[in-house]
Amino acid sequence: MNNLNFGRYIEDILTRMKDGDEDYLSMLPCYYKAPEIKVEECA
């Protein structure tokens, strides 16, 4: 699956569908791009 983390992929797709995203082509594994993960530093 194009070196995807399957758990994160499914979680992201289900969240996007729940939120009403209709860009179904980008949800296919061959077109999917994982969202950028923002890392914040602890104080």
PDB file of C-alpha atoms in Angstrom:
ATOM      1  CA  MET A   1       0.000   0.000   0.000  1.00  0.00           C
ATOM      2  CA  ASN A   2       2.648   2.531  -0.982  1.00  0.00           C
ATOM      3  CA  ASN A   3       4.402   2.346   2.412  1.00  0.00           C
ATOM      4  CA  LEU A   4       1.318   3.593   4.284  1.00  0.00           C
ATOM      5  CA  ASN A   5       0.646   2.978   7.941  1.00  0.00           C
ATOM      6  CA  PHE A   6      -2.654   1.097   7.565  1.00  0.00           C
ATOM      7  CA  GLY A   7      -4.065   2.140  10.951  1.00  0.00           C
ATOM      8  CA  ARG A   8      -3.403   5.846  10.402  1.00  0.00           C
ATOM      9  CA  TYR A   9      -4.698   5.611   6.833  1.00  0.00           C
ATOM     10  CA  ILE A  10      -8.032   4.102   7.914  1.00  0.00           C
ATOM     11  CA  GLU A  11      -8.361   6.545  10.816  1.00  0.00           C
ATOM     12  CA  ASP A  12      -7.735   9.533   8.524  1.00  0.00           C
ATOM     13  CA  ILE A  13     -10.125   8.299   5.813  1.00  0.00           C
ATOM     14  CA  LEU A  14     -12.943   7.641   8.302  1.00  0.00           C
ATOM     15  CA  THR A  15     -12.422  11.027   9.941  1.00  0.00           C
ATOM     16  CA  ARG A  16     -12.488  12.782   6.568  1.00  0.00           C
ATOM     17  CA  MET A  17     -15.678  10.964   5.573  1.00  0.00           C
ATOM     18  CA  LYS A  18     -17.313  11.846   8.911  1.00  0.00           C
ATOM     19  CA  ASP A  19     -16.373  15.517   8.427  1.00  0.00           C
ATOM     20  CA  GLY A  20     -17.976  15.552   4.960  1.00  0.00           C
ATOM     21  CA  ASP A  21     -14.902  15.466   2.701  1.00  0.00           C
ATOM     22  CA  GLU A  22     -16.046  14.513  -0.808  1.00  0.00           C
ATOM     23  CA  ASP A  23     -12.643  14.263  -2.505  1.00  0.00           C
ATOM     24  CA  TYR A  24     -12.963  10.500  -2.862  1.00  0.00           C
ATOM     25  CA  LEU A  25     -10.136  10.133  -5.374  1.00  0.00           C
ATOM     26  CA  SER A  26      -7.603  11.382  -2.819  1.00  0.00           C
ATOM     27  CA  MET A  27      -8.830   8.724  -0.383  1.00  0.00           C
ATOM     28  CA  LEU A  28      -7.679   5.868  -2.610  1.00  0.00           C
ATOM     29  CA  PRO A  29      -4.375   4.347  -1.457  1.00  0.00           C
ATOM     30  CA  CYS A  30      -2.612   5.111  -4.746  1.00  0.00           C
ATOM     31  CA  TYR A  31      -3.463   8.861  -4.479  1.00  0.00           C
ATOM     32  CA  TYR A  32      -3.468   9.208  -0.692  1.00  0.00           C
ATOM     33  CA  LYS A  33      -1.059  11.614   0.989  1.00  0.00           C
ATOM     34  CA  ALA A  34      -0.776  11.440   4.749  1.00  0.00           C
ATOM     35  CA  PRO A  35      -1.492  14.700   6.573  1.00  0.00           C
ATOM     36  CA  GLU A  36       1.443  16.547   8.051  1.00  0.00           C
ATOM     37  CA  ILE A  37       1.843  15.790  11.743  1.00  0.00           C
ATOM     38  CA  LYS A  38       2.619  18.899  13.756  1.00  0.00           C
ATOM     39  CA  VAL A  39       4.996  18.290  16.626  1.00  0.00           C
ATOM     40  CA  GLU A  40       4.985  20.820  19.432  1.00  0.00           C
ATOM     41  CA  GLU A  41       7.796  21.111  21.921  1.00  0.00           C
ATOM     42  CA  CYS A  42       7.116  20.724  25.602  1.00  0.00           C
ATOM     43  CA  ALA A  43       8.048  23.611  27.876  1.00  0.00           C
TER      44      ALA A  43
END
